[in-house]
C-alpha atoms as a printed R data frame, in Angstrom:
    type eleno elety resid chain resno      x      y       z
1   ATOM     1    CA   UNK     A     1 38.577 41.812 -57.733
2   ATOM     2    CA   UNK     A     2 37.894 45.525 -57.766
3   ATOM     3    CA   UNK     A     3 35.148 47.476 -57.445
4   ATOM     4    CA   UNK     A     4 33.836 50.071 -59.401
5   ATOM     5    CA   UNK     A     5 31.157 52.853 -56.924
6   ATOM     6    CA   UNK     A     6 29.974 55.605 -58.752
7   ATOM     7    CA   UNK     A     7 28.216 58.082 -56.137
8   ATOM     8    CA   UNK     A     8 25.388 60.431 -58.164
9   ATOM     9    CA   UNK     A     9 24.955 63.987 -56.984
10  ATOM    10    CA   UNK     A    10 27.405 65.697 -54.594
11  ATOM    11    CA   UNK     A    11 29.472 63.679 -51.815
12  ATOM    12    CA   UNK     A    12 30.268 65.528 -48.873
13  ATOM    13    CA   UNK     A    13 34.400 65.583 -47.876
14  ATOM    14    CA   UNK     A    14 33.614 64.252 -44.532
15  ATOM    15    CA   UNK     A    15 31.573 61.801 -45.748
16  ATOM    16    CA   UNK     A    16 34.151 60.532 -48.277
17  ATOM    17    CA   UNK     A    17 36.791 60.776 -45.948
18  ATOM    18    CA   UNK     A    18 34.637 58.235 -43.157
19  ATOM    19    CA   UNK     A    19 34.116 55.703 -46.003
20  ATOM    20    CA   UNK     A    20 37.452 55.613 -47.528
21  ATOM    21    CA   UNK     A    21 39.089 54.621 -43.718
22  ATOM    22    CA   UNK     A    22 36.271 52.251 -43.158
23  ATOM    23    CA   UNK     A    23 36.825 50.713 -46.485
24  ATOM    24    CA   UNK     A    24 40.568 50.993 -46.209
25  ATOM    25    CA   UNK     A    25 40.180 48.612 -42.701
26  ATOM    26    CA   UNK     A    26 37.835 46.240 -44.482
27  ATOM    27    CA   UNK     A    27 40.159 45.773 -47.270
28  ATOM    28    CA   UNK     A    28 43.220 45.045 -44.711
29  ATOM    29    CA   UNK     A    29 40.879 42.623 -42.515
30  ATOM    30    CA   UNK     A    30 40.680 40.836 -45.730
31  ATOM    31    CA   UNK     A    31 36.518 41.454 -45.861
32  ATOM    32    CA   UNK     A    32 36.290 43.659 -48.537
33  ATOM    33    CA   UNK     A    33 37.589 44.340 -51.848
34  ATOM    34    CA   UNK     A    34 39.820 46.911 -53.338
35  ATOM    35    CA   UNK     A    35 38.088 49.710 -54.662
36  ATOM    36    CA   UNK     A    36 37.652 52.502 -57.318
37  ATOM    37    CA   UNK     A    37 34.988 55.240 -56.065
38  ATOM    38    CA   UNK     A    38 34.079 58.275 -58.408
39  ATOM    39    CA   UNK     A    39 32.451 60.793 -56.869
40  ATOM    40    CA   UNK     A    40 31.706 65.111 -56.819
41  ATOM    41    CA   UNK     A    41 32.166 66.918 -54.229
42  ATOM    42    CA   UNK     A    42 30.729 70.224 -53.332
43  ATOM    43    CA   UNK     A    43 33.128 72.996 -53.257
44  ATOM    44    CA   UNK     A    44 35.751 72.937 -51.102
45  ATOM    45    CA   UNK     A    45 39.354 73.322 -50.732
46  ATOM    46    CA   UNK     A    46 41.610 70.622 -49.557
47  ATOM    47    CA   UNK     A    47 45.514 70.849 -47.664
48  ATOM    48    CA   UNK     A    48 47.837 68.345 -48.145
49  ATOM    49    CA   UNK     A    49 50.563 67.247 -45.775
50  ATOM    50    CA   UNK     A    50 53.109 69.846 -47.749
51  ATOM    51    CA   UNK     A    51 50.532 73.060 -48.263
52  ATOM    52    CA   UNK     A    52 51.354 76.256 -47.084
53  ATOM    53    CA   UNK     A    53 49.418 78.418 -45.282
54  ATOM    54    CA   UNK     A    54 50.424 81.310 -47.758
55  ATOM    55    CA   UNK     A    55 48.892 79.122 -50.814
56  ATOM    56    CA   UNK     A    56 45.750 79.685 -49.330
57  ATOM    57    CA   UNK     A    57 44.629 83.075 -50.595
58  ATOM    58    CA   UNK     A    58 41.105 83.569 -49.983
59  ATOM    59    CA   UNK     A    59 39.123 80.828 -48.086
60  ATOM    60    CA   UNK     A    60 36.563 81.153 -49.998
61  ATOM    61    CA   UNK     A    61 34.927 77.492 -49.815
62  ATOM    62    CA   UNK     A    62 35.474 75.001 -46.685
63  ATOM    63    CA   UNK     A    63 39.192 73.933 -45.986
64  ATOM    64    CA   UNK     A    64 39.721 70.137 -45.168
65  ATOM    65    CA   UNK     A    65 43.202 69.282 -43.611
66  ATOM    66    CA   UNK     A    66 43.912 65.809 -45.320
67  ATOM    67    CA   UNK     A    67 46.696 63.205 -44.771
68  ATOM    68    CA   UNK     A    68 47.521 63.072 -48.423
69  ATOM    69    CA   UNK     A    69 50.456 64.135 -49.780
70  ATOM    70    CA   UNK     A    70 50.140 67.416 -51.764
71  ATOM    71    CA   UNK     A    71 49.371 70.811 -51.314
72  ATOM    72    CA   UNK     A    72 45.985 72.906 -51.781
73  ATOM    73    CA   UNK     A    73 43.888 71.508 -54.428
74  ATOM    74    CA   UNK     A    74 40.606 72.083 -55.292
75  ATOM    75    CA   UNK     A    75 37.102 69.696 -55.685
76  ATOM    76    CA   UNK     A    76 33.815 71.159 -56.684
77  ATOM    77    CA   UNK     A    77 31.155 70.056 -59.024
78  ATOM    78    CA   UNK     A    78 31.937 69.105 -62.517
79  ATOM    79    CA   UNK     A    79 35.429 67.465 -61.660
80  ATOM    80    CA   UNK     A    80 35.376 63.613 -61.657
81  ATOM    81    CA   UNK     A    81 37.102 62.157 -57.840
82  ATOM    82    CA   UNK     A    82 38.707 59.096 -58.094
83  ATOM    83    CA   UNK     A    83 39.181 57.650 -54.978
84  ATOM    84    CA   UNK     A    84 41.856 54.538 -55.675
85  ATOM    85    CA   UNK     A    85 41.862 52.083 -52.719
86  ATOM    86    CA   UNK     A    86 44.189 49.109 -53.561
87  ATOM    87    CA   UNK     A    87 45.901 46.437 -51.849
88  ATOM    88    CA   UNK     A    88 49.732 47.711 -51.889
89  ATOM    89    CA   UNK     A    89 50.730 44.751 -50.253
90  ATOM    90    CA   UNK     A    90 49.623 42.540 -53.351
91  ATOM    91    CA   UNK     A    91 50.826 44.865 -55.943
92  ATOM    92    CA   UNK     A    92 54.057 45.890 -54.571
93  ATOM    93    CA   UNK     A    93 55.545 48.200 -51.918
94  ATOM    94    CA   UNK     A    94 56.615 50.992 -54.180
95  ATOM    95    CA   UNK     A    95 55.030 54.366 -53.703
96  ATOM    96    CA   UNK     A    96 56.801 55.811 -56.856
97  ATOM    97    CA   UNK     A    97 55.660 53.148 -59.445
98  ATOM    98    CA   UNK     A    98 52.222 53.614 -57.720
99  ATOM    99    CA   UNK     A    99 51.949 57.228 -58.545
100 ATOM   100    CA   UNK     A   100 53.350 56.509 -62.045
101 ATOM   101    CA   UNK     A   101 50.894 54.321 -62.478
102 ATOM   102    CA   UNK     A   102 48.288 56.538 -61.597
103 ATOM   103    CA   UNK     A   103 49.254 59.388 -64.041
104 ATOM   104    CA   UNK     A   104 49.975 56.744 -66.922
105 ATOM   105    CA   UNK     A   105 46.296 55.650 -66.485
106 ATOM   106    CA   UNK     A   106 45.208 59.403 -66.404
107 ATOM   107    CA   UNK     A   107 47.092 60.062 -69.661
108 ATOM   108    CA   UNK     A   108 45.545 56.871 -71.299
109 ATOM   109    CA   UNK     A   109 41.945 57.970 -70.245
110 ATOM   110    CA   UNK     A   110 42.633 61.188 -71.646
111 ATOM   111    CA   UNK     A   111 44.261 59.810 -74.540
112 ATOM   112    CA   UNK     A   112 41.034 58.085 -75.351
113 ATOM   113    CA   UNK     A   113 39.707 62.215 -76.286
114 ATOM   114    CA   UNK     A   114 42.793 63.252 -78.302
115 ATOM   115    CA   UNK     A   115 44.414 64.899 -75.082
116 ATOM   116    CA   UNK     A   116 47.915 64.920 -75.170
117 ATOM   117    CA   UNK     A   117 48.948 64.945 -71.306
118 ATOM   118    CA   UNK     A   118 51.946 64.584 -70.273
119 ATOM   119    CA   UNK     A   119 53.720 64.710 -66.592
120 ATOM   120    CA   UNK     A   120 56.515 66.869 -65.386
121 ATOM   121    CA   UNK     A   121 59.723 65.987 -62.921
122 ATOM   122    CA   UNK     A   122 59.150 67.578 -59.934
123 ATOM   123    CA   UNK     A   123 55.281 68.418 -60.108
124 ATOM   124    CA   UNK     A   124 52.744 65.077 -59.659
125 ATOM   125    CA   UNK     A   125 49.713 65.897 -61.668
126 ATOM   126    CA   UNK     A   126 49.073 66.018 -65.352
127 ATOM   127    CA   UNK     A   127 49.611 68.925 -67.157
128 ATOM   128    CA   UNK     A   128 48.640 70.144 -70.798
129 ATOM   129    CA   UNK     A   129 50.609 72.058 -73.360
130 ATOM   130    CA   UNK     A   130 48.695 75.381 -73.797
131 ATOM   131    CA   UNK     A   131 51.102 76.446 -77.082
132 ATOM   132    CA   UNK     A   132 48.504 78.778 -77.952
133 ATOM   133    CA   UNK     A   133 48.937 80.814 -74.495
134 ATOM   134    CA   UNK     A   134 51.518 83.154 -74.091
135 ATOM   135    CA   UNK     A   135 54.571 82.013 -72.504
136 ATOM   136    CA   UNK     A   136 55.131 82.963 -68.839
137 ATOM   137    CA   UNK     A   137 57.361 86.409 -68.184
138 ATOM   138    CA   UNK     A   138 60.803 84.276 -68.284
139 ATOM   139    CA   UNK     A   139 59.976 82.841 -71.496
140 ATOM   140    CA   UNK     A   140 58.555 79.183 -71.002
141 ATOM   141    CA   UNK     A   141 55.881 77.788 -72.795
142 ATOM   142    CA   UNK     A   142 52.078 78.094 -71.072
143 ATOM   143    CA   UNK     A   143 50.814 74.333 -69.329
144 ATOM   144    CA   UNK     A   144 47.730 73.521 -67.483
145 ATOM   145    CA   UNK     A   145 46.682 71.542 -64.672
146 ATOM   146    CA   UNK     A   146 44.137 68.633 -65.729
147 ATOM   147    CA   UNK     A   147 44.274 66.607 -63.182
148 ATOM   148    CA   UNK     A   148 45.767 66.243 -59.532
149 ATOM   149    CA   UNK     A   149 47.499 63.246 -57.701
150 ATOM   150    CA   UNK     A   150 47.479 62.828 -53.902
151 ATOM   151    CA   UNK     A   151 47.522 59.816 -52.123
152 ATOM   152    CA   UNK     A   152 47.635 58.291 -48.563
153 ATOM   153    CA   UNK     A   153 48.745 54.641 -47.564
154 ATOM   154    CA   UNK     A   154 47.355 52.789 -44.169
155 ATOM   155    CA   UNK     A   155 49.341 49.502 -43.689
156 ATOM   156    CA   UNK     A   156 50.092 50.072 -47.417
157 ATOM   157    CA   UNK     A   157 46.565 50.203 -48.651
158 ATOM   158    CA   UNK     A   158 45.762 53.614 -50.491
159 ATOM   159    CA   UNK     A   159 42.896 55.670 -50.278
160 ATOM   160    CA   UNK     A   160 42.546 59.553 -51.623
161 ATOM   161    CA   UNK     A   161 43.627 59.533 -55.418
162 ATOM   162    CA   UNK     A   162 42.561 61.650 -58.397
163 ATOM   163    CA   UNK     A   163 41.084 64.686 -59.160
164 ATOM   164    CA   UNK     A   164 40.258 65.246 -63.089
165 ATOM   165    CA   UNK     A   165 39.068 68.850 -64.439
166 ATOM   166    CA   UNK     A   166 35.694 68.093 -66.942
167 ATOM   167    CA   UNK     A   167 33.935 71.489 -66.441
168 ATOM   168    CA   UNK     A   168 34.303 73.114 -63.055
169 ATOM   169    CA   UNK     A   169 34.106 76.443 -62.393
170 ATOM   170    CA   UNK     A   170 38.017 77.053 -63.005
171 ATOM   171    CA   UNK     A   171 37.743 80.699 -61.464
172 ATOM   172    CA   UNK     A   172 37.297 78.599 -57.696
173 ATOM   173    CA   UNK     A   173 40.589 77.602 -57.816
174 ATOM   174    CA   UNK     A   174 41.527 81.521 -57.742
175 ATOM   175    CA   UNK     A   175 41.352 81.097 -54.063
176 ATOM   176    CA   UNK     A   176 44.847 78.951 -53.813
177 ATOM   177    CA   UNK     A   177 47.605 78.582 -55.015
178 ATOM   178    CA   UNK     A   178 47.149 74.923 -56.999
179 ATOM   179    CA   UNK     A   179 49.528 73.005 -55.535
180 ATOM   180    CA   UNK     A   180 51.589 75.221 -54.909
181 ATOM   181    CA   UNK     A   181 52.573 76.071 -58.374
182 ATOM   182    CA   UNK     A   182 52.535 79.599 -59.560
183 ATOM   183    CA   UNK     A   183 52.157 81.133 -63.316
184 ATOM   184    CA   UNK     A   184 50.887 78.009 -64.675
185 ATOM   185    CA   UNK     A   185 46.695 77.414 -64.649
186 ATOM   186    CA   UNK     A   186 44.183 75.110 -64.805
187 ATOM   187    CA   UNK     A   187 42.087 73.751 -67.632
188 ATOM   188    CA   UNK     A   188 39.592 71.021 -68.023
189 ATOM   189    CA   UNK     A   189 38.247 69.174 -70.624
190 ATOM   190    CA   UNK     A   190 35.423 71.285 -71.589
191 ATOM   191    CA   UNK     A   191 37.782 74.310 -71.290
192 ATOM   192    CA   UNK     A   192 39.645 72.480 -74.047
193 ATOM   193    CA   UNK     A   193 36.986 72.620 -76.171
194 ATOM   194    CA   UNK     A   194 35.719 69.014 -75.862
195 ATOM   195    CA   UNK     A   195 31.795 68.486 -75.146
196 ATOM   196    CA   UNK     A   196 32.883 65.243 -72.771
197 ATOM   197    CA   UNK     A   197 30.054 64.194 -70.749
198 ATOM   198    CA   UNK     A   198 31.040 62.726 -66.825
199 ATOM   199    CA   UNK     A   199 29.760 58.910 -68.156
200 ATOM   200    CA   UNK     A   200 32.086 59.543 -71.109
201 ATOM   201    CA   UNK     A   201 35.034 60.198 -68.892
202 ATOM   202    CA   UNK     A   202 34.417 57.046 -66.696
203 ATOM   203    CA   UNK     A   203 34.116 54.905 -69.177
204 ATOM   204    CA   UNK     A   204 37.257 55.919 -70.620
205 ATOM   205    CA   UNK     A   205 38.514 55.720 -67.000
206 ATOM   206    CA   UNK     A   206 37.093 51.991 -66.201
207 ATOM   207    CA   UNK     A   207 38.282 50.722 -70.154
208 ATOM   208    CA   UNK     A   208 42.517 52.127 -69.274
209 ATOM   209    CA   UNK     A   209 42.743 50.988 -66.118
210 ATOM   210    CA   UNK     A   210 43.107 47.248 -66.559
211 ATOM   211    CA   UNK     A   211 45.910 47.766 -68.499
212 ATOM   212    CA   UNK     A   212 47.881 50.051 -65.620
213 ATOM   213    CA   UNK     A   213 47.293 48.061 -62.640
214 ATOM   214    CA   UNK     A   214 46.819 44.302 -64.193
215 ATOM   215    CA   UNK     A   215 43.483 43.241 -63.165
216 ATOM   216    CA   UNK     A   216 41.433 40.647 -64.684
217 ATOM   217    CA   UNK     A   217 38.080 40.795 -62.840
218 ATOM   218    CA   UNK     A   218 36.039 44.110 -62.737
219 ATOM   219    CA   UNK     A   219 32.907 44.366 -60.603
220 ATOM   220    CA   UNK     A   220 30.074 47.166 -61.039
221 ATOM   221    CA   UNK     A   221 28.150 48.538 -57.990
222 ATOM   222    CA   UNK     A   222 25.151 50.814 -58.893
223 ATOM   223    CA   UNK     A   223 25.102 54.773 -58.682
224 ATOM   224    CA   UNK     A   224 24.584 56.166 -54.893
225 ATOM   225    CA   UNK     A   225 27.065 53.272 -53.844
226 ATOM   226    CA   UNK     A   226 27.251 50.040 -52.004
């Protein structure tokens, strides 16, 4: 069984981070669940285990070293977190099916708005055609950035997860370098020109998931969390 915790307002990092590792032990003792948690976050900027310090331009929100993998990244309001804490061990000890299964379900849930996204070798994320931008200096065709991966695995249970862009302020993630990948940008959903509310997205979220990760049970637990 999973659970589905959908936090209202803003979540602080620290916060997130302390109830991700307690729920990450539970899960291992065998006393909890596995998890999906959707929260905001205030804005912030977060490091990866591969950022570097020169992708960090102007610290212009708090900076939270992270065990994920990744580079910078950015959370603020208006971008769904999806915090993915599953059982590994039951689903298989492979890290690169994990995170392919992670941007397949992102594509579905898009998919379910008429996005097109599509993934890239080489760059984890979901990224958008932007044929209607023009090309970079060298010639190749304009993609955004919808949505970020980074995960972490304790005792191969994951925590950390997704980041998707519905209507942030897209100028906050001027301050970095987005994972670490220059020329292209960032979009979002409302950027796109789709008026996508954050209960459409999760919806679209909780109805393509089954169908990535094989579950048959799916358990609700009210706004503002267990």
């Amino acid at each position: 069984m999973v659970e589905w915790i959908i936090s209202s307002g803003l979540t602080g990092y620290e916060e997130a981070v302390e109830f991700m590792e307690t729920r990450v032990a539970a899960i291992h003792a065998g006393t909890a669940d596995e998890a999906i948690w959707l929260v905001e976050h205030p804005p912030l900027y977060t490091a990866g285990t591969s950022a570097r310090a020169a992708d960090l331009l102007q610290a212009r929100f708090p900076v939270f070293e992270t065990g994920r993998g990744g580079q910078y990244t950015y959370h603020g309001p208006g971008q769904r977190v999806v915090y993915v804490m599953l059982d590994l061990n039951r689903r298989g000890r492979d890290i690169r099916r994990f995170v392919a299964g992670l941007e397949a379900w992102v594509i579905a849930a898009l998919a379910e708005f008429g996005v097109t996204g599509e993934i890239r070798k080489g760059r984890v994320g979901v990224w958008v055609p932007r044929p209607e931008k023009p090309p970079l200096p060298d010639g190749t065709p304009r993609e955004d950035k919808i949505a970020a991966i980074g995960i972490k695995l304790r005792r191969w249970i994951s925590f950390h997860g997704i980041s998707i862009n519905l209507e942030p302020d897209l100028s906050h993630y001027d301050g970095i370098v987005p994972c670490g990948i220059s020329g292209h940008g960032v979009t979002s959903l409302v950027d796109l020109g789709l008026p996508v509310t954050m209960t459409d997205l999760d919806s679209a979220l909780k109805a393509t998931f089954p169908a990535r990760f094989g579950l048959d049970e799916v358990r609700n637990i009210p706004s503002g969390g267990e």
